[in-house]
GROMACS .gro file of C-alpha atoms in nm:
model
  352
    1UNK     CA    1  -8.921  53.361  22.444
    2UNK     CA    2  -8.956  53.632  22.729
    3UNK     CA    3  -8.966  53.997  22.601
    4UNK     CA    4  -8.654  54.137  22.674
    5UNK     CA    5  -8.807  54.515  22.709
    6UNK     CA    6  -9.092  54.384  23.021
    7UNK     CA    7  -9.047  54.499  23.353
    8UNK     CA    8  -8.802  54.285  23.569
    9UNK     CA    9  -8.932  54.040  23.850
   10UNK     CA   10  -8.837  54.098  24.152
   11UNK     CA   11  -8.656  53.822  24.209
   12UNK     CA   12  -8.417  53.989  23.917
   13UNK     CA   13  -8.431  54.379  24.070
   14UNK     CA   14  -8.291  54.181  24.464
   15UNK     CA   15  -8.040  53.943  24.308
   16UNK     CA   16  -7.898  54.352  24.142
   17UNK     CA   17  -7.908  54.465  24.466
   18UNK     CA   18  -7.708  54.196  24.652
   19UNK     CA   19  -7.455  54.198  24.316
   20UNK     CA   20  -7.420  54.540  24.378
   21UNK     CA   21  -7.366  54.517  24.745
   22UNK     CA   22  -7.151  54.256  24.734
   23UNK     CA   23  -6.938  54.380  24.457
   24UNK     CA   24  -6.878  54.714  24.689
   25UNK     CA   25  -6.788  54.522  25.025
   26UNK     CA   26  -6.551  54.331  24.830
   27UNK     CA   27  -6.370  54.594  24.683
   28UNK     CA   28  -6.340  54.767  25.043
   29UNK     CA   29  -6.263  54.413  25.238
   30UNK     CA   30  -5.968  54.349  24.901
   31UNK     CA   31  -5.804  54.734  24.926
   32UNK     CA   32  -5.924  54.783  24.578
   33UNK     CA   33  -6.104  55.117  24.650
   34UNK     CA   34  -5.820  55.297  24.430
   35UNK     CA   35  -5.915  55.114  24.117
   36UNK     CA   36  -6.253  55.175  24.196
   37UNK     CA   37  -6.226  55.559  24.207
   38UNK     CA   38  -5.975  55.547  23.911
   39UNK     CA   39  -6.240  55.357  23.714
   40UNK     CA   40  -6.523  55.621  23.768
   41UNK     CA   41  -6.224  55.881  23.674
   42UNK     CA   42  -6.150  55.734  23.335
   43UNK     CA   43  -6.531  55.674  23.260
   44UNK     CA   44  -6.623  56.033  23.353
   45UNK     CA   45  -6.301  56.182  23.215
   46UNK     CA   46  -6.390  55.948  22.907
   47UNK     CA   47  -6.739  56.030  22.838
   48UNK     CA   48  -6.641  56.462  22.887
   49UNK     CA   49  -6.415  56.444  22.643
   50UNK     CA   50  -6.611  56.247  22.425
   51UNK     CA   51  -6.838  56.535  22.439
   52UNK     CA   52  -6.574  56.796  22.381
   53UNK     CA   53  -6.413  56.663  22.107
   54UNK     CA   54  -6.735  56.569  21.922
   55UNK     CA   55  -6.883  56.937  21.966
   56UNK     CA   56  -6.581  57.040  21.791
   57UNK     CA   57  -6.575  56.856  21.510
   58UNK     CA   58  -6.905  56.886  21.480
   59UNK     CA   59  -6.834  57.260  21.476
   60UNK     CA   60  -6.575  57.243  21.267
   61UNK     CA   61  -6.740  56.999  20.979
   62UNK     CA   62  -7.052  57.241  21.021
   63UNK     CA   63  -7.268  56.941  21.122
   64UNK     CA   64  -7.600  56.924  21.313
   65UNK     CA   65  -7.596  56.661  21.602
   66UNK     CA   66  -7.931  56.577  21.467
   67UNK     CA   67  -7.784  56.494  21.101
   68UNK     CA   68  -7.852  56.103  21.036
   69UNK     CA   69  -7.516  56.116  20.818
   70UNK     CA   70  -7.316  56.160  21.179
   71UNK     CA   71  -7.438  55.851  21.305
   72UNK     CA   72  -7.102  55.657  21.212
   73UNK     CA   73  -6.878  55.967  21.297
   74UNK     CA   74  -6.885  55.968  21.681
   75UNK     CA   75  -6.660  55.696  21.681
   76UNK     CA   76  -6.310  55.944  21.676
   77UNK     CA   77  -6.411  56.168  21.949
   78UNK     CA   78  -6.474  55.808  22.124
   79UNK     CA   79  -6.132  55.681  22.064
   80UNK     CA   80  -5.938  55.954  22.081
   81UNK     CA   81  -6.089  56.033  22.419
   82UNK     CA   82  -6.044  55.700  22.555
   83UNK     CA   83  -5.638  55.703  22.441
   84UNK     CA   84  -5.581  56.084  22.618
   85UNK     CA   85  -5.730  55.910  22.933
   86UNK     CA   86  -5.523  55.615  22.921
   87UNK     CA   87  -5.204  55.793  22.825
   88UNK     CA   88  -5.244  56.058  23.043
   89UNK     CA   89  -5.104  55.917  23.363
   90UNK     CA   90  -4.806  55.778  23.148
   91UNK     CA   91  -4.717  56.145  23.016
   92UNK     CA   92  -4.708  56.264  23.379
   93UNK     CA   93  -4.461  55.983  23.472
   94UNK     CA   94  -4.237  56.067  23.194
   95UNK     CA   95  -4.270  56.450  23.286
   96UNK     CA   96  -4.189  56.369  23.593
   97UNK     CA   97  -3.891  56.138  23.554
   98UNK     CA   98  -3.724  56.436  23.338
   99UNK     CA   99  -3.857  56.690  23.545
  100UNK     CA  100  -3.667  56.496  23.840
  101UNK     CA  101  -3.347  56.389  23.669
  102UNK     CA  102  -3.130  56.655  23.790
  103UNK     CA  103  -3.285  56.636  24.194
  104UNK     CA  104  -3.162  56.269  24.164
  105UNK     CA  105  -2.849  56.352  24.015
  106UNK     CA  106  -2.792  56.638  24.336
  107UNK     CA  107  -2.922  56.386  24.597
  108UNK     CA  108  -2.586  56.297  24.773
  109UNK     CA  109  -2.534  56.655  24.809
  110UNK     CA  110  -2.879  56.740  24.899
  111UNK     CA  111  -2.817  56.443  25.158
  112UNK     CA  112  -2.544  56.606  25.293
  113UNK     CA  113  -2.699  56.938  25.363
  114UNK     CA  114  -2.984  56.811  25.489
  115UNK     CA  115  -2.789  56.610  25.759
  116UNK     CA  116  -2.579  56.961  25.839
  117UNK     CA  117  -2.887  57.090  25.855
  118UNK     CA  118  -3.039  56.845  26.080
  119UNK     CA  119  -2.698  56.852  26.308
  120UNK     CA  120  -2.725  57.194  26.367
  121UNK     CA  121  -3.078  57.206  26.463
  122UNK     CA  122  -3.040  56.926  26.749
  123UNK     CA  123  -2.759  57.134  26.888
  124UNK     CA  124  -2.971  57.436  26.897
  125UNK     CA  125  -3.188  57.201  27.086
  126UNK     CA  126  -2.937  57.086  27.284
  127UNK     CA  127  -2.834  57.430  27.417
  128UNK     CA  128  -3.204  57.489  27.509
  129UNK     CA  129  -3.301  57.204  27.654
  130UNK     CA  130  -3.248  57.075  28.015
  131UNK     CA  131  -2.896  56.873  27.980
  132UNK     CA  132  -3.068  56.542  28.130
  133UNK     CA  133  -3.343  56.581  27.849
  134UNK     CA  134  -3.048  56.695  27.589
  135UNK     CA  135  -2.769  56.398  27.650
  136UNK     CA  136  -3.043  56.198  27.464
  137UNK     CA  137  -2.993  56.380  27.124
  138UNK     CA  138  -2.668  56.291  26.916
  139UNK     CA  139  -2.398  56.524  26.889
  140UNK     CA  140  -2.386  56.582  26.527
  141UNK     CA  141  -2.437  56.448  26.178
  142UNK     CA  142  -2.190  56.122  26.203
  143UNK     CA  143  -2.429  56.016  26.490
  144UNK     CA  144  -2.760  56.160  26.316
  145UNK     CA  145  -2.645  55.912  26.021
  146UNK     CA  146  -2.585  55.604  26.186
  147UNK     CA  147  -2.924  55.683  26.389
  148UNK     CA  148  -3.127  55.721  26.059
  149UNK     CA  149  -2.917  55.406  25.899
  150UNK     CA  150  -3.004  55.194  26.210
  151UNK     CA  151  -3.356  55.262  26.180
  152UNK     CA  152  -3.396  55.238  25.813
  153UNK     CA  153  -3.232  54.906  25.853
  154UNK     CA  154  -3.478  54.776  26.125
  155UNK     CA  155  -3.779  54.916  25.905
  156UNK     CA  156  -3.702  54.762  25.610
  157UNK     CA  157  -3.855  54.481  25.616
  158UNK     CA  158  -4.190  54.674  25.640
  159UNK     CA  159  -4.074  54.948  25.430
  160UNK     CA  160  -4.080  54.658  25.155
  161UNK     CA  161  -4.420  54.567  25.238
  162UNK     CA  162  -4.510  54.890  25.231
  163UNK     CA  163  -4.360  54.982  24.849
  164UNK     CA  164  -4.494  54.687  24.729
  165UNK     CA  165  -4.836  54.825  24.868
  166UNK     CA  166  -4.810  55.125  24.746
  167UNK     CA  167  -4.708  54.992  24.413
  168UNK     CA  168  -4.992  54.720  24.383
  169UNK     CA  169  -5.252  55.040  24.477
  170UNK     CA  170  -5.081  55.226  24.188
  171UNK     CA  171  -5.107  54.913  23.926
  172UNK     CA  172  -5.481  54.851  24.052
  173UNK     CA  173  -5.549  55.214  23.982
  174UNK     CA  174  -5.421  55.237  23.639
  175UNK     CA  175  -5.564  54.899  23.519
  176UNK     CA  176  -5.931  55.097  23.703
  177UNK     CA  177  -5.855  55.395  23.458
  178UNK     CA  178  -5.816  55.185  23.219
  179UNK     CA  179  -6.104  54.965  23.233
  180UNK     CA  180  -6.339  55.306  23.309
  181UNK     CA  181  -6.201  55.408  23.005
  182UNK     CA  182  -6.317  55.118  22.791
  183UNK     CA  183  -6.609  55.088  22.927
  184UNK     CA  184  -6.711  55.449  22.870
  185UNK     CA  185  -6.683  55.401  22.457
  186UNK     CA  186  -6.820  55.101  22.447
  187UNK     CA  187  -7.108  55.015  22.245
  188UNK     CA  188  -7.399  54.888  22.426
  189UNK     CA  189  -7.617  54.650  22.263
  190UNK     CA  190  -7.980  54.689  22.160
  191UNK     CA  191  -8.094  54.462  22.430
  192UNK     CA  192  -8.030  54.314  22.739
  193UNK     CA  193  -8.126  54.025  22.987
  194UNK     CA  194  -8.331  54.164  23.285
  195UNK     CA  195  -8.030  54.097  23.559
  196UNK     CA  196  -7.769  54.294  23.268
  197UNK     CA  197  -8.035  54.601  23.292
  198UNK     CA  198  -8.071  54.605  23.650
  199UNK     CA  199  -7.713  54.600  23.694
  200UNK     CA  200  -7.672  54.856  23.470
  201UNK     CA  201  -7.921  55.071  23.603
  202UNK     CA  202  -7.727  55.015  23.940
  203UNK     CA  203  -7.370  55.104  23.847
  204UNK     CA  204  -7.573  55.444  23.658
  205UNK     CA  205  -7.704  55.548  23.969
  206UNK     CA  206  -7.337  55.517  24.115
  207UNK     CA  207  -7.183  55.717  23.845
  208UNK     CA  208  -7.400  55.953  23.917
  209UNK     CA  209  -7.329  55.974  24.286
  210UNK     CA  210  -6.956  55.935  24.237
  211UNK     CA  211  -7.001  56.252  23.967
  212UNK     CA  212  -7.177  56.449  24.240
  213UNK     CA  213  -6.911  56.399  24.481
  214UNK     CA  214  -6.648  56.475  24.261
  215UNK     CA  215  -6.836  56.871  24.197
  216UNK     CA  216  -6.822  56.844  24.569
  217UNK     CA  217  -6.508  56.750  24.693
  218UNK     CA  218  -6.364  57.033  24.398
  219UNK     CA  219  -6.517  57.344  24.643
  220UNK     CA  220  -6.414  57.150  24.911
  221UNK     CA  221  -6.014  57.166  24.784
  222UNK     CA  222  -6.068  57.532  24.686
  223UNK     CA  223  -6.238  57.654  25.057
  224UNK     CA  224  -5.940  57.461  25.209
  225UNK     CA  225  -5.668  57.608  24.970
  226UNK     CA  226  -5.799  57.951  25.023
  227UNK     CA  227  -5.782  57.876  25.407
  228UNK     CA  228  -5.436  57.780  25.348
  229UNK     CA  229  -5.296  58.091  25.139
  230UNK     CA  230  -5.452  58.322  25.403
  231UNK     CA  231  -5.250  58.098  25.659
  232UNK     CA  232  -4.910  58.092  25.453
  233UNK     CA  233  -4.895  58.446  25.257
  234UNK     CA  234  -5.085  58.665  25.587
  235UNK     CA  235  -5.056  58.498  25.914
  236UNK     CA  236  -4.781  58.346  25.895
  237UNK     CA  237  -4.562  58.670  25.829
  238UNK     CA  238  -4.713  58.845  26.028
  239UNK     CA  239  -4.552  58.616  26.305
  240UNK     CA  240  -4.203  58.638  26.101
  241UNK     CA  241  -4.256  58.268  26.055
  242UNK     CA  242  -4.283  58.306  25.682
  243UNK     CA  243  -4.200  57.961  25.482
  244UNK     CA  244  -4.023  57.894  25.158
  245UNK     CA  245  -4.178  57.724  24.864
  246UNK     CA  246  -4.536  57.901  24.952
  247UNK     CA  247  -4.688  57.917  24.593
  248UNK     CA  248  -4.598  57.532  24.554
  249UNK     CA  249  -4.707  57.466  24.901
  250UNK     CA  250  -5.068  57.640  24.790
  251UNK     CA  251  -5.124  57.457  24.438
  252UNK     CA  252  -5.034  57.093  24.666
  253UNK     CA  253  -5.298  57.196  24.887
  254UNK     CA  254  -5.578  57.231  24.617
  255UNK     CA  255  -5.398  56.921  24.381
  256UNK     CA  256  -5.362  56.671  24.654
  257UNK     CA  257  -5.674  56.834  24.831
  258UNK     CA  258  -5.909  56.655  24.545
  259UNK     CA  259  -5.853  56.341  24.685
  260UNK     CA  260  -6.061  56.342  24.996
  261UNK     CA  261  -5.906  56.293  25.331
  262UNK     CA  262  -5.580  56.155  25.245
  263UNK     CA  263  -5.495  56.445  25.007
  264UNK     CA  264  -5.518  56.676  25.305
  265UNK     CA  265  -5.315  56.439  25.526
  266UNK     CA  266  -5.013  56.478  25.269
  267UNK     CA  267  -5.057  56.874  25.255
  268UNK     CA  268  -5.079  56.883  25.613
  269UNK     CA  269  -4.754  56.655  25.612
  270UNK     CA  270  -4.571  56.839  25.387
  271UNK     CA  271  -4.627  57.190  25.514
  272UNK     CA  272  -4.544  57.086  25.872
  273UNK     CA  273  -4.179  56.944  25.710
  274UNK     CA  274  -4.136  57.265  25.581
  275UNK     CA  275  -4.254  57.464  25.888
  276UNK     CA  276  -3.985  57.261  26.104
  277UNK     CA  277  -3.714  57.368  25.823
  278UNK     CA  278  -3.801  57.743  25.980
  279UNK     CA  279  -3.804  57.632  26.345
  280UNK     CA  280  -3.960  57.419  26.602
  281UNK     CA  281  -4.206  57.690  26.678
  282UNK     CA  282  -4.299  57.710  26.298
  283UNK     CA  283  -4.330  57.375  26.266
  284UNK     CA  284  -4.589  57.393  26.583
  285UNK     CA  285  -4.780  57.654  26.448
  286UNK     CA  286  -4.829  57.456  26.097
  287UNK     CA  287  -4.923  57.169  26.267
  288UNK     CA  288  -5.186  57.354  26.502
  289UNK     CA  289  -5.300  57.515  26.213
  290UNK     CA  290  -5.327  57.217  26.011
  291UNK     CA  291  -5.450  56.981  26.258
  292UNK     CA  292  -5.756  57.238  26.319
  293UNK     CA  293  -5.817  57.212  25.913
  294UNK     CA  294  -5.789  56.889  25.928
  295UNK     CA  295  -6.068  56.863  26.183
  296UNK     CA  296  -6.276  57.118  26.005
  297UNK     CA  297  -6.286  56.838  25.759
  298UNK     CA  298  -6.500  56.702  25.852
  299UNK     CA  299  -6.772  56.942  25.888
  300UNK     CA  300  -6.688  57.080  25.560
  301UNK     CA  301  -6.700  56.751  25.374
  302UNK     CA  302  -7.053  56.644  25.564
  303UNK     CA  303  -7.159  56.976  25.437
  304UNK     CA  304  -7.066  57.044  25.120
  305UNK     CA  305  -7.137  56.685  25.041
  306UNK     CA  306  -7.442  56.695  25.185
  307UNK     CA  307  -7.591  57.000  25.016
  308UNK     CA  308  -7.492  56.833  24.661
  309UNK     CA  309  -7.664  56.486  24.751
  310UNK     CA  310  -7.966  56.591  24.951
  311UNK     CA  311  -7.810  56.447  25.242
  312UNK     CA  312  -7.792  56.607  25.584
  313UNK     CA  313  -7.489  56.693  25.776
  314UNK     CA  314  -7.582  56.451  26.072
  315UNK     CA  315  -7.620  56.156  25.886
  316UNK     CA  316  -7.315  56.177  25.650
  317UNK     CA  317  -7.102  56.291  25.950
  318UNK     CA  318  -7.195  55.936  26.128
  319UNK     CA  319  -7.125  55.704  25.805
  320UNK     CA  320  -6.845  55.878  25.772
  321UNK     CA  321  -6.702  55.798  26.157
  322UNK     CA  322  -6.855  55.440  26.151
  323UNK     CA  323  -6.679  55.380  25.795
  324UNK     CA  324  -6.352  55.543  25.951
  325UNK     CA  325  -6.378  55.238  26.247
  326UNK     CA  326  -6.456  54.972  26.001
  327UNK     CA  327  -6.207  55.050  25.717
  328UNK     CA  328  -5.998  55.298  25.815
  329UNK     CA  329  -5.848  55.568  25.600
  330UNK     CA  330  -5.990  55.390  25.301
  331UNK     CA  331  -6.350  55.366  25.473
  332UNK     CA  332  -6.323  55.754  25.512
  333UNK     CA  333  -6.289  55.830  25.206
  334UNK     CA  334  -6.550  55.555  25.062
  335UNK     CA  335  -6.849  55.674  25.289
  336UNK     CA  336  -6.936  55.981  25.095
  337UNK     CA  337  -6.967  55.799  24.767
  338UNK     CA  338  -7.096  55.479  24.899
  339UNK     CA  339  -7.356  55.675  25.104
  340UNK     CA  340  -7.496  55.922  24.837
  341UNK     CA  341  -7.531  55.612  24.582
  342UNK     CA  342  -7.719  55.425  24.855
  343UNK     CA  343  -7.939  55.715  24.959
  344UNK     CA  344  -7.971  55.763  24.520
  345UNK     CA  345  -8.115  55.389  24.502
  346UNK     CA  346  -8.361  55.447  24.819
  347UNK     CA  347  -8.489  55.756  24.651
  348UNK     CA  348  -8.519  55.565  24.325
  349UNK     CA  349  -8.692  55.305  24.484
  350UNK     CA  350  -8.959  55.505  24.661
  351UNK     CA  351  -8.837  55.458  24.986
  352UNK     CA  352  -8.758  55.789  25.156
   0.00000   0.00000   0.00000
C-alpha cells in the first residue's frame, strides 16, 4: 500500500494543474463566474465567523484555545456560522420585499408622474431644439406611452431571456454561497489520495488570492466613493446642479462598488438617471464625470490590485484588457482573481 503522506509524482501534481485549469475555463465558457465568487464569499464569510463566534465563547466559557477539553466544542461556532451565511441573503430578500411593499403599492401613481415628468421635459426640448430636429419628439405623455409600450412590446421577447438570465445568475449564486458555506465547516479527513491533496492545495492557493482581492477591491470602493461625495456634495453645487437622494447615491457607490467593474457600471447608471431628473446638462456632467471614473478604473484596480498581489500595474492592466475581449464583462472582472492565483501557483512552484 503506497504511503499516503509521500511526496506526489508528478504525473499527480500536472493532472492538479490541468483539473484546476480546466475547472476555471469552464466556469467562464458556462457563465458560472457568479457562483464561483459567491462560493469563495460563503467560505470566507464562513470560516470569519467561525473565528468570531468561537473567540467568544471561548471568552465567555473562560476557555484556553489550547484546552484538549475544547476539542469537541468548535462544532457551534461551525454551524451557527455556516446557517448566518446561508440565511443571510434570504433575510435581505424579505427586508426588502417589506421594505418595498408600499413603492409597489404607489407604482401607478409613481408611473404617472414620471410620464408628466418625462412630457414636460421633451417639450422643454422641443422649444430648444431646431423644429426639424424637434418634430421627431412626441408631443406629450399619451404619445410618450404608446412609444415606451411599443418598444417594451418589441423587446420582450429578449427582455424574457434576459430575466431568466438574470434569475439563473442569481440561483447559481446562492446554490455557490451555499456550497462555500458547507465546504468551509466541513471536516477534512486524516488523509488523502495524492490527486485529493494536490487539488486541495490548488483551490488553497485560490482562496487565498480571491481573499487578497477582496482587501483590495474594499479600498478600491472607498477611493471611488470618496471621489464620488466630493463630486455630489462640492462640485456639483457649486455648479447649482445639486442632485436629490445624495447620501443614498454615496452608500450605492461604495455597496455596489465591491463588486468590481459591474458595481461601478450600475452607480455610474444610476447617478446619470438621477442627474437627467435635474436637467440635460446635469445629466452630461454625471456622465462626464462618471465615464472619467469609470476609466480611472482601471488604473486604480491594476494598482491597488497589484500592490496586494505582488503584481505590477503593466501586466494586470493587459490580462485585464485581453480577458475583457475574450469574456467580456464577466472576463473583466475574473482577470484579477484568476491572475493573482496563477501568479500565487508560479511563485509556489519556483518559477518566477
Amino acid at each position: 500500500m503506497s504511503d499516503p503522506t509521500a511526496a506526489p509524482s508528478r504525473y499527480v501534481v500536472t493532472a492538479s494543474y490541468l483539473l484546476m485549469a480546466a475547472g476555471l475555463l469552464l466556469i467562464m465558457w458556462q457563465g458560472l463566474l457568479p457562483g464561483l465568487l459567491s462560493a469563495c464569499i460563503g467560505y470566507l464569510g464562513t470560516r470569519w465567523l467561525t473565528r468570531a463566534f468561537d473567540l467568544a465563547l471561548r471568552r465567555r466559557r473562560k476557555i484556553s484555545a489550547n484546552d484538549p477539553a475544547w476539542s469537541a466544542a468548535p462544532a457551534l461556532p461551525r454551524v451557527t456560522a455556516a446557517t448566518l451565511v446561508m440565511l443571510a441573503p434570504i433575510g435581505l430578500l424579505i427586508l426588502g420585499f417589506s421594505e418595498a411593499r408600499e413603492f409597489v403599492l404607489n407604482a401607478p401613481d409613481q408611473y404617472k408622474e414620471l410620464l408628466d415628468y418625462i412630457a414636460r421635459t421633451v417639450l422643454e426640448l422641443r422649444l430648444k431644439l431646431p423644429p426639424d430636429i424637434g418634430a421627431y419628439l412626441p408631443e406629450g405623455s399619451g404619445e410618450v406611452q404608446r412609444m415606451i409600450a411599443n418598444y417594451l412590446r418589441g423587446q420582450a421577447g429578449s427582455l424574457a431571456l434576459t430575466g431568466r438570465a438574470w434569475l439563473g445568475g442569481l440561483l447559481f449564486a446562492y446554490v455557490g454561497l451555499i456550497v462555500g458555506s458547507l465546504a468551509a465547516v466541513a471536516i477534512q479527513p486524516p488523509s488523502r489520495r495524492p490527486l485529493a491533496r494536490e487539488l486541495r492545495a490548488r483551490i488553497v492557493l485560490f482562496g487565498e488570492a480571491f481573499g487578497q482581492i477582496v482587501a483590495a477591491q474594499f479600498w478600491i470602493a472607498a477611493f471611488n466613493t470618496f471621489l464620488t461625495a466630493l463630486f455630489l456634495l462640492f462640485l456639483l453645487p457649486l455648479w447649482q446642479m445639486e442632485l436629490p437622494y445624495t447620501p443614498a447615491l454615496i452608500t450605492l457607490t461604495f455597496v455596489a462598488g465591491l463588486v468590481p467593474i459591474v458595481g461601478n457600471l450600475i452607480c455610474n447608471t444610476v447617478i446619470t438617471l438621477v442627474g437627467l431628473s435635474v436637467s440635460p446638462l446635469t445629466a452630461l456632467v454625471c456622465l462626464g464625470f462618471l465615464i472619467l471614473i469609470h476609466k480611472a478604473e482601471y488604473l486604480i484596480n491594476a494598482k491597488v490590485v497589484g500592490s496586494r498581489t505582488q503584481m505590477s500595474v503593466w501586466e494586470l492592466l493587459a490580462v485585464m484588457f485581453v480577458a475583457e475581449a475574450v469574456f467580456g464583462p464577466a472576463g473583466l472582472v475574473a482577470a484579477p482573481l484568476f491572475y493573482a492565483y496563477l501568479k500565487k501557483e508560479l511563485k509556489t512552484a519556483g518559477l518566477v
